[in-house]
């Protein structure tokens, strides 16, 4: 994980393992035989260096499956791994073996995790430390046979993401172990745990996977750490998990073109950090987020769900971020564990989900006229549920409404769009959003207005970016966010964002820009913690604190749809933010 873990001092340097791919001899009594992990499994991390008892933590939390962190060398240059780089806790059935047997007797299992931030930062990750591929493979095999495990996790971050020699050695060793396992009738899978952005892996993470492909190393799971973004943006962490995973699936599709979407989603793992992460309050994963993510993970059919770490799953330090021993949010002990535990084997009972579509998807209307389209919903998983329907994105001089505003999934409604002669000529996306207890989905209706007398929209679809109409439309915003006459950057109006102790005052506008292309969002803002950015078909943001108007620019690249949502907001209890002259080029 990204948390800096203490590197325990080694008593003495450990002798280098002989360069051999054959299995190392195990003199201690091995742990009880493992069974295959469930196809969909919740395996939170356990801090093996914490001094806590593994079996007790499993029993008290109710977590049958645990990922054990971390396995690393005791010193740079060593080819022998121990638990947490501590020579007093070697890889031996006498160390954790009885705890693992107890967990297995209760129907669970463990996953040893190699690396972690401290090892990756300090050069004691096995593939960074040891320069002999066969010796690295032998260490993997020793852990597999000592504890009879069927999966190894490789937590690769920080310096390990840019150590190209280490990356290549690690993947060559994985391939060697996979060949050894096949020849010896063993089942073993490998999971890469990697940092992520809110839209998928950064290039360094992709490089790790691409090198694995080039070495014919089979990577079964790509486990993304959906926290510690450190991008100075505010985050809705459950939503960011979904966009990060969707971005990853798109990246995996490029590397594995023969796999179906279901197979690609089955390669995905997600690790959260309950409560306030290392960045601070802007990145807070709530107990409500946990429920949302578990439902989503079941519906998508991802392979693994986890969090860092079991020791954090309590509310003992309200307001504290990045602690190893508590979440920093109000919660009952083990609340996050209990929210995620149904995921193990959870795809046998699908959660509710639905889809939204419009037909026809576009129309042309003369200014002053009206058009309509059918909005249909379908049950895609589980049972029918109540879906609230709303329309947004109508430009000045155009109104859009959905009737009825609520249907049961499987039902239909009608989107009616009415224009006035003052509407501008042009093509405008209108977004219909369906919201239910399981989440929300959207569909886009493309409206073309002809013969209008209103001013033409600016390039690439953003309307009323200077707020010079004197009204918010087509922006939508949280209560209290309004158009004001002062202070302005240019013209006569600006946006006043009402950030309070309970809301950020966010204002949004959904637009369609050129798909698969680079764009730049520009806005002039003033106030404390003024955020601007885009979500949806692209994800990028920035922020500043300034007593006077300051220009912010946000470059982004769109996906295939080109539909994005531009947003402006402040931050909780930090005062009013003003925005003006917002544009997309």
PDB file of C-alpha atoms in Angstrom, residues 310-550:
ATOM      1  CA  UNK A 310      -7.934  -4.667   9.087  1.00  0.00           C
ATOM      2  CA  UNK A 311      -6.204  -2.758  11.878  1.00  0.00           C
ATOM      3  CA  UNK A 312      -7.845   0.467  10.614  1.00  0.00           C
ATOM      4  CA  UNK A 313     -11.400  -0.885  10.779  1.00  0.00           C
ATOM      5  CA  UNK A 314     -12.533   1.066  13.859  1.00  0.00           C
ATOM      6  CA  UNK A 315     -13.578   4.616  14.723  1.00  0.00           C
ATOM      7  CA  UNK A 316     -10.981   5.273  17.388  1.00  0.00           C
ATOM      8  CA  UNK A 317      -9.459   8.477  15.945  1.00  0.00           C
ATOM      9  CA  UNK A 318     -12.123  10.838  14.520  1.00  0.00           C
ATOM     10  CA  UNK A 319     -10.664  13.330  12.048  1.00  0.00           C
ATOM     11  CA  UNK A 320      -7.246  11.644  11.787  1.00  0.00           C
ATOM     12  CA  UNK A 321      -5.989  10.787   8.303  1.00  0.00           C
ATOM     13  CA  UNK A 322      -3.586   8.058   7.221  1.00  0.00           C
ATOM     14  CA  UNK A 323      -3.449   6.177  10.509  1.00  0.00           C
ATOM     15  CA  UNK A 324      -2.358   2.519  10.577  1.00  0.00           C
ATOM     16  CA  UNK A 325      -4.672   1.768  13.507  1.00  0.00           C
ATOM     17  CA  UNK A 326      -8.008   3.576  12.870  1.00  0.00           C
ATOM     18  CA  UNK A 327     -10.099   4.992  10.033  1.00  0.00           C
ATOM     19  CA  UNK A 328     -10.554   8.604  11.151  1.00  0.00           C
ATOM     20  CA  UNK A 329     -14.338   8.484  10.617  1.00  0.00           C
ATOM     21  CA  UNK A 330     -17.268   7.664  12.889  1.00  0.00           C
ATOM     22  CA  UNK A 331     -17.962   3.931  12.569  1.00  0.00           C
ATOM     23  CA  UNK A 332     -18.579   0.809  14.582  1.00  0.00           C
ATOM     24  CA  UNK A 333     -15.675  -1.603  14.912  1.00  0.00           C
ATOM     25  CA  UNK A 334     -15.431  -3.897  11.851  1.00  0.00           C
ATOM     26  CA  UNK A 335     -18.134  -1.889  10.009  1.00  0.00           C
ATOM     27  CA  UNK A 336     -16.159  -1.796   6.744  1.00  0.00           C
ATOM     28  CA  UNK A 337     -15.364  -5.511   7.026  1.00  0.00           C
ATOM     29  CA  UNK A 338     -19.020  -6.359   7.511  1.00  0.00           C
ATOM     30  CA  UNK A 339     -19.999  -4.201   4.509  1.00  0.00           C
ATOM     31  CA  UNK A 340     -17.535  -6.013   2.213  1.00  0.00           C
ATOM     32  CA  UNK A 341     -17.846  -9.585   3.502  1.00  0.00           C
ATOM     33  CA  UNK A 342     -20.915 -10.486   1.370  1.00  0.00           C
ATOM     34  CA  UNK A 343     -18.719 -10.028  -1.728  1.00  0.00           C
ATOM     35  CA  UNK A 344     -16.994 -13.404  -1.284  1.00  0.00           C
ATOM     36  CA  UNK A 345     -19.002 -15.566  -3.636  1.00  0.00           C
ATOM     37  CA  UNK A 346     -21.434 -12.660  -3.996  1.00  0.00           C
ATOM     38  CA  UNK A 347     -22.167 -13.010  -7.698  1.00  0.00           C
ATOM     39  CA  UNK A 348     -24.504 -15.935  -6.963  1.00  0.00           C
ATOM     40  CA  UNK A 349     -27.040 -13.384  -5.694  1.00  0.00           C
ATOM     41  CA  UNK A 350     -26.918 -10.399  -8.056  1.00  0.00           C
ATOM     42  CA  UNK A 351     -27.763  -6.981  -6.684  1.00  0.00           C
ATOM     43  CA  UNK A 352     -30.338  -4.755  -8.289  1.00  0.00           C
ATOM     44  CA  UNK A 353     -29.273  -2.701 -11.295  1.00  0.00           C
ATOM     45  CA  UNK A 354     -30.921  -1.130 -14.318  1.00  0.00           C
ATOM     46  CA  UNK A 355     -30.259   0.648 -17.615  1.00  0.00           C
ATOM     47  CA  UNK A 356     -31.665   3.792 -19.253  1.00  0.00           C
ATOM     48  CA  UNK A 357     -32.026   4.372 -23.017  1.00  0.00           C
ATOM     49  CA  UNK A 358     -33.759   6.828 -25.335  1.00  0.00           C
ATOM     50  CA  UNK A 359     -35.391   6.156 -28.717  1.00  0.00           C
ATOM     51  CA  UNK A 360     -35.059   7.972 -30.990  1.00  0.00           C
ATOM     52  CA  UNK A 361     -31.725   9.286 -29.714  1.00  0.00           C
ATOM     53  CA  UNK A 362     -31.817  12.583 -31.635  1.00  0.00           C
ATOM     54  CA  UNK A 363     -34.139  15.033 -33.369  1.00  0.00           C
ATOM     55  CA  UNK A 364     -34.181  18.393 -35.149  1.00  0.00           C
ATOM     56  CA  UNK A 365     -36.724  21.068 -34.289  1.00  0.00           C
ATOM     57  CA  UNK A 366     -37.400  24.601 -35.531  1.00  0.00           C
ATOM     58  CA  UNK A 367     -37.088  27.205 -32.785  1.00  0.00           C
ATOM     59  CA  UNK A 368     -40.510  27.642 -31.182  1.00  0.00           C
ATOM     60  CA  UNK A 369     -41.443  23.982 -31.651  1.00  0.00           C
ATOM     61  CA  UNK A 370     -41.248  20.883 -29.473  1.00  0.00           C
ATOM     62  CA  UNK A 371     -40.209  17.247 -29.823  1.00  0.00           C
ATOM     63  CA  UNK A 372     -40.351  14.158 -27.653  1.00  0.00           C
ATOM     64  CA  UNK A 373     -38.670  10.784 -27.293  1.00  0.00           C
ATOM     65  CA  UNK A 374     -39.314   7.601 -25.357  1.00  0.00           C
ATOM     66  CA  UNK A 375     -37.160   6.873 -22.289  1.00  0.00           C
ATOM     67  CA  UNK A 376     -37.010   3.165 -21.493  1.00  0.00           C
ATOM     68  CA  UNK A 377     -35.580   1.422 -18.451  1.00  0.00           C
ATOM     69  CA  UNK A 378     -34.637  -2.229 -18.053  1.00  0.00           C
ATOM     70  CA  UNK A 379     -33.742  -4.514 -15.161  1.00  0.00           C
ATOM     71  CA  UNK A 380     -30.140  -5.623 -15.787  1.00  0.00           C
ATOM     72  CA  UNK A 381     -29.563  -7.374 -12.458  1.00  0.00           C
ATOM     73  CA  UNK A 382     -31.660  -8.445  -9.492  1.00  0.00           C
ATOM     74  CA  UNK A 383     -35.199  -7.145  -9.124  1.00  0.00           C
ATOM     75  CA  UNK A 384     -37.104  -4.081 -10.314  1.00  0.00           C
ATOM     76  CA  UNK A 385     -36.709  -0.896  -8.265  1.00  0.00           C
ATOM     77  CA  UNK A 386     -38.039   2.656  -8.273  1.00  0.00           C
ATOM     78  CA  UNK A 387     -36.110   4.905 -10.683  1.00  0.00           C
ATOM     79  CA  UNK A 388     -36.293   8.714 -10.573  1.00  0.00           C
ATOM     80  CA  UNK A 389     -35.810  10.342 -13.996  1.00  0.00           C
ATOM     81  CA  UNK A 390     -34.578  13.885 -14.654  1.00  0.00           C
ATOM     82  CA  UNK A 391     -33.245  15.879 -17.616  1.00  0.00           C
ATOM     83  CA  UNK A 392     -30.339  18.354 -17.659  1.00  0.00           C
ATOM     84  CA  UNK A 393     -28.237  20.254 -20.165  1.00  0.00           C
ATOM     85  CA  UNK A 394     -31.021  22.172 -21.951  1.00  0.00           C
ATOM     86  CA  UNK A 395     -29.590  25.485 -23.244  1.00  0.00           C
ATOM     87  CA  UNK A 396     -31.208  28.915 -22.800  1.00  0.00           C
ATOM     88  CA  UNK A 397     -34.605  29.064 -24.489  1.00  0.00           C
ATOM     89  CA  UNK A 398     -35.123  25.304 -24.194  1.00  0.00           C
ATOM     90  CA  UNK A 399     -36.886  23.322 -21.479  1.00  0.00           C
ATOM     91  CA  UNK A 400     -36.738  19.548 -21.026  1.00  0.00           C
ATOM     92  CA  UNK A 401     -38.882  17.416 -18.720  1.00  0.00           C
ATOM     93  CA  UNK A 402     -39.526  13.717 -18.168  1.00  0.00           C
ATOM     94  CA  UNK A 403     -43.036  12.365 -17.529  1.00  0.00           C
ATOM     95  CA  UNK A 404     -43.633  10.441 -15.376  1.00  0.00           C
ATOM     96  CA  UNK A 405     -40.674  11.457 -13.233  1.00  0.00           C
ATOM     97  CA  UNK A 406     -40.605   8.065 -11.468  1.00  0.00           C
ATOM     98  CA  UNK A 407     -40.986   4.567 -12.935  1.00  0.00           C
ATOM     99  CA  UNK A 408     -40.195   1.049 -11.838  1.00  0.00           C
ATOM    100  CA  UNK A 409     -37.197  -0.308 -13.760  1.00  0.00           C
ATOM    101  CA  UNK A 410     -38.678  -1.972 -16.809  1.00  0.00           C
ATOM    102  CA  UNK A 411     -41.085   0.941 -17.303  1.00  0.00           C
ATOM    103  CA  UNK A 412     -41.036   3.798 -19.829  1.00  0.00           C
ATOM    104  CA  UNK A 413     -41.422   7.567 -19.729  1.00  0.00           C
ATOM    105  CA  UNK A 414     -41.413  10.460 -22.211  1.00  0.00           C
ATOM    106  CA  UNK A 415     -38.821  13.203 -22.551  1.00  0.00           C
ATOM    107  CA  UNK A 416     -40.485  16.373 -23.885  1.00  0.00           C
ATOM    108  CA  UNK A 417     -38.293  19.201 -25.184  1.00  0.00           C
ATOM    109  CA  UNK A 418     -39.876  22.603 -25.826  1.00  0.00           C
ATOM    110  CA  UNK A 419     -38.061  25.480 -27.513  1.00  0.00           C
ATOM    111  CA  UNK A 420     -38.750  29.210 -27.861  1.00  0.00           C
ATOM    112  CA  UNK A 421     -37.829  31.457 -30.761  1.00  0.00           C
ATOM    113  CA  UNK A 422     -35.106  32.911 -28.518  1.00  0.00           C
ATOM    114  CA  UNK A 423     -33.285  29.578 -28.450  1.00  0.00           C
ATOM    115  CA  UNK A 424     -29.933  29.502 -30.184  1.00  0.00           C
ATOM    116  CA  UNK A 425     -29.446  27.484 -33.331  1.00  0.00           C
ATOM    117  CA  UNK A 426     -27.104  24.541 -32.866  1.00  0.00           C
ATOM    118  CA  UNK A 427     -26.814  21.006 -31.588  1.00  0.00           C
ATOM    119  CA  UNK A 428     -27.107  20.347 -27.854  1.00  0.00           C
ATOM    120  CA  UNK A 429     -26.817  17.174 -25.738  1.00  0.00           C
ATOM    121  CA  UNK A 430     -29.574  16.677 -23.174  1.00  0.00           C
ATOM    122  CA  UNK A 431     -28.769  14.161 -20.468  1.00  0.00           C
ATOM    123  CA  UNK A 432     -31.490  12.007 -18.912  1.00  0.00           C
ATOM    124  CA  UNK A 433     -30.415  10.580 -15.554  1.00  0.00           C
ATOM    125  CA  UNK A 434     -32.071   7.646 -13.829  1.00  0.00           C
ATOM    126  CA  UNK A 435     -31.391   7.379 -10.092  1.00  0.00           C
ATOM    127  CA  UNK A 436     -32.311   4.457  -7.838  1.00  0.00           C
ATOM    128  CA  UNK A 437     -31.091   2.938  -4.603  1.00  0.00           C
ATOM    129  CA  UNK A 438     -28.600   0.822  -6.573  1.00  0.00           C
ATOM    130  CA  UNK A 439     -26.991   3.848  -8.272  1.00  0.00           C
ATOM    131  CA  UNK A 440     -27.534   6.009 -11.338  1.00  0.00           C
ATOM    132  CA  UNK A 441     -27.285   5.674 -15.127  1.00  0.00           C
ATOM    133  CA  UNK A 442     -27.620   8.189 -17.966  1.00  0.00           C
ATOM    134  CA  UNK A 443     -28.527   8.390 -21.611  1.00  0.00           C
ATOM    135  CA  UNK A 444     -28.011  11.304 -23.996  1.00  0.00           C
ATOM    136  CA  UNK A 445     -30.583  12.832 -26.366  1.00  0.00           C
ATOM    137  CA  UNK A 446     -29.075  15.029 -29.102  1.00  0.00           C
ATOM    138  CA  UNK A 447     -31.241  18.049 -29.946  1.00  0.00           C
ATOM    139  CA  UNK A 448     -30.648  20.204 -33.020  1.00  0.00           C
ATOM    140  CA  UNK A 449     -32.380  23.610 -33.052  1.00  0.00           C
ATOM    141  CA  UNK A 450     -32.806  25.488 -36.339  1.00  0.00           C
ATOM    142  CA  UNK A 451     -33.925  29.060 -37.012  1.00  0.00           C
ATOM    143  CA  UNK A 452     -33.299  30.301 -33.477  1.00  0.00           C
ATOM    144  CA  UNK A 453     -32.597  33.952 -32.734  1.00  0.00           C
ATOM    145  CA  UNK A 454     -30.486  33.385 -29.606  1.00  0.00           C
ATOM    146  CA  UNK A 455     -26.710  33.830 -29.569  1.00  0.00           C
ATOM    147  CA  UNK A 456     -24.806  30.804 -30.891  1.00  0.00           C
ATOM    148  CA  UNK A 457     -23.154  28.549 -28.312  1.00  0.00           C
ATOM    149  CA  UNK A 458     -19.392  28.805 -27.886  1.00  0.00           C
ATOM    150  CA  UNK A 459     -17.146  26.151 -29.484  1.00  0.00           C
ATOM    151  CA  UNK A 460     -17.374  22.626 -28.111  1.00  0.00           C
ATOM    152  CA  UNK A 461     -20.727  22.977 -26.451  1.00  0.00           C
ATOM    153  CA  UNK A 462     -20.320  24.912 -23.186  1.00  0.00           C
ATOM    154  CA  UNK A 463     -23.223  27.348 -22.770  1.00  0.00           C
ATOM    155  CA  UNK A 464     -23.440  30.441 -20.553  1.00  0.00           C
ATOM    156  CA  UNK A 465     -19.843  30.101 -19.412  1.00  0.00           C
ATOM    157  CA  UNK A 466     -19.710  33.791 -18.512  1.00  0.00           C
ATOM    158  CA  UNK A 467     -23.132  33.688 -16.797  1.00  0.00           C
ATOM    159  CA  UNK A 468     -24.073  36.731 -18.881  1.00  0.00           C
ATOM    160  CA  UNK A 469     -27.657  35.527 -19.315  1.00  0.00           C
ATOM    161  CA  UNK A 470     -28.111  36.445 -15.654  1.00  0.00           C
ATOM    162  CA  UNK A 471     -29.389  32.949 -14.831  1.00  0.00           C
ATOM    163  CA  UNK A 472     -27.814  29.588 -14.043  1.00  0.00           C
ATOM    164  CA  UNK A 473     -29.403  27.691 -16.955  1.00  0.00           C
ATOM    165  CA  UNK A 474     -28.180  25.314 -18.281  1.00  0.00           C
ATOM    166  CA  UNK A 475     -25.932  24.935 -15.233  1.00  0.00           C
ATOM    167  CA  UNK A 476     -27.359  22.912 -12.350  1.00  0.00           C
ATOM    168  CA  UNK A 477     -26.129  23.572  -8.832  1.00  0.00           C
ATOM    169  CA  UNK A 478     -26.530  22.828  -5.151  1.00  0.00           C
ATOM    170  CA  UNK A 479     -28.787  25.126  -3.092  1.00  0.00           C
ATOM    171  CA  UNK A 480     -27.614  28.718  -2.649  1.00  0.00           C
ATOM    172  CA  UNK A 481     -25.275  28.751  -5.658  1.00  0.00           C
ATOM    173  CA  UNK A 482     -26.436  31.723  -7.754  1.00  0.00           C
ATOM    174  CA  UNK A 483     -25.473  34.277 -10.408  1.00  0.00           C
ATOM    175  CA  UNK A 484     -24.175  37.574  -8.967  1.00  0.00           C
ATOM    176  CA  UNK A 485     -23.248  41.007 -10.333  1.00  0.00           C
ATOM    177  CA  UNK A 486     -20.074  41.375  -8.292  1.00  0.00           C
ATOM    178  CA  UNK A 487     -17.268  40.428  -8.115  1.00  0.00           C
ATOM    179  CA  UNK A 488     -16.873  39.551 -11.796  1.00  0.00           C
ATOM    180  CA  UNK A 489     -13.872  38.856 -13.976  1.00  0.00           C
ATOM    181  CA  UNK A 490     -15.369  40.307 -17.167  1.00  0.00           C
ATOM    182  CA  UNK A 491     -18.860  41.329 -18.184  1.00  0.00           C
ATOM    183  CA  UNK A 492     -21.710  41.865 -15.748  1.00  0.00           C
ATOM    184  CA  UNK A 493     -22.182  38.483 -14.052  1.00  0.00           C
ATOM    185  CA  UNK A 494     -20.331  35.647 -12.364  1.00  0.00           C
ATOM    186  CA  UNK A 495     -21.101  32.426 -10.507  1.00  0.00           C
ATOM    187  CA  UNK A 496     -21.249  32.500  -6.691  1.00  0.00           C
ATOM    188  CA  UNK A 497     -20.635  29.004  -5.292  1.00  0.00           C
ATOM    189  CA  UNK A 498     -22.303  28.425  -1.917  1.00  0.00           C
ATOM    190  CA  UNK A 499     -19.849  26.186  -0.041  1.00  0.00           C
ATOM    191  CA  UNK A 500     -21.092  25.474   3.493  1.00  0.00           C
ATOM    192  CA  UNK A 501     -20.277  23.037   6.265  1.00  0.00           C
ATOM    193  CA  UNK A 502     -22.555  20.483   4.588  1.00  0.00           C
ATOM    194  CA  UNK A 503     -21.975  21.041   0.848  1.00  0.00           C
ATOM    195  CA  UNK A 504     -19.387  22.209  -1.680  1.00  0.00           C
ATOM    196  CA  UNK A 505     -21.921  24.245  -3.702  1.00  0.00           C
ATOM    197  CA  UNK A 506     -21.084  22.351  -6.874  1.00  0.00           C
ATOM    198  CA  UNK A 507     -22.363  23.656 -10.227  1.00  0.00           C
ATOM    199  CA  UNK A 508     -22.372  21.303 -13.245  1.00  0.00           C
ATOM    200  CA  UNK A 509     -22.977  21.421 -16.966  1.00  0.00           C
ATOM    201  CA  UNK A 510     -22.987  18.303 -19.157  1.00  0.00           C
ATOM    202  CA  UNK A 511     -21.756  18.899 -22.704  1.00  0.00           C
ATOM    203  CA  UNK A 512     -20.509  16.944 -25.697  1.00  0.00           C
ATOM    204  CA  UNK A 513     -17.115  17.820 -27.139  1.00  0.00           C
ATOM    205  CA  UNK A 514     -14.996  16.174 -29.808  1.00  0.00           C
ATOM    206  CA  UNK A 515     -14.520  12.513 -28.826  1.00  0.00           C
ATOM    207  CA  UNK A 516     -11.094  10.893 -28.544  1.00  0.00           C
ATOM    208  CA  UNK A 517      -9.411  14.273 -28.535  1.00  0.00           C
ATOM    209  CA  UNK A 518      -7.481  16.610 -26.286  1.00  0.00           C
ATOM    210  CA  UNK A 519      -9.267  19.631 -24.821  1.00  0.00           C
ATOM    211  CA  UNK A 520      -8.659  22.301 -22.217  1.00  0.00           C
ATOM    212  CA  UNK A 521     -11.091  23.622 -19.618  1.00  0.00           C
ATOM    213  CA  UNK A 522     -10.364  27.236 -18.634  1.00  0.00           C
ATOM    214  CA  UNK A 523     -12.010  29.139 -15.780  1.00  0.00           C
ATOM    215  CA  UNK A 524     -11.343  32.252 -13.731  1.00  0.00           C
ATOM    216  CA  UNK A 525     -11.930  31.693 -10.002  1.00  0.00           C
ATOM    217  CA  UNK A 526     -11.433  33.412  -6.652  1.00  0.00           C
ATOM    218  CA  UNK A 527     -11.857  32.263  -3.051  1.00  0.00           C
ATOM    219  CA  UNK A 528     -10.545  29.507  -0.806  1.00  0.00           C
ATOM    220  CA  UNK A 529     -10.286  26.014  -2.304  1.00  0.00           C
ATOM    221  CA  UNK A 530     -11.841  26.798  -5.685  1.00  0.00           C
ATOM    222  CA  UNK A 531     -12.084  23.573  -7.714  1.00  0.00           C
ATOM    223  CA  UNK A 532     -12.764  23.174 -11.461  1.00  0.00           C
ATOM    224  CA  UNK A 533     -12.674  20.034 -13.577  1.00  0.00           C
ATOM    225  CA  UNK A 534     -14.445  17.469 -15.711  1.00  0.00           C
ATOM    226  CA  UNK A 535     -15.942  14.042 -15.044  1.00  0.00           C
ATOM    227  CA  UNK A 536     -17.744  11.461 -17.144  1.00  0.00           C
ATOM    228  CA  UNK A 537     -16.066  10.881 -20.514  1.00  0.00           C
ATOM    229  CA  UNK A 538     -12.861  12.334 -19.060  1.00  0.00           C
ATOM    230  CA  UNK A 539     -11.562  12.903 -15.548  1.00  0.00           C
ATOM    231  CA  UNK A 540      -9.311  15.802 -14.562  1.00  0.00           C
ATOM    232  CA  UNK A 541      -9.384  18.695 -12.102  1.00  0.00           C
ATOM    233  CA  UNK A 542      -7.355  21.340 -10.314  1.00  0.00           C
ATOM    234  CA  UNK A 543      -7.846  23.934  -7.564  1.00  0.00           C
ATOM    235  CA  UNK A 544      -6.436  27.096  -6.062  1.00  0.00           C
ATOM    236  CA  UNK A 545      -6.973  29.512  -3.178  1.00  0.00           C
ATOM    237  CA  UNK A 546      -6.798  33.159  -4.226  1.00  0.00           C
ATOM    238  CA  UNK A 547      -8.086  36.521  -2.980  1.00  0.00           C
ATOM    239  CA  UNK A 548      -8.467  37.754  -6.578  1.00  0.00           C
ATOM    240  CA  UNK A 549      -9.526  36.134  -9.833  1.00  0.00           C
ATOM    241  CA  UNK A 550      -7.005  33.534 -11.001  1.00  0.00           C
TER     242      UNK A 550
END
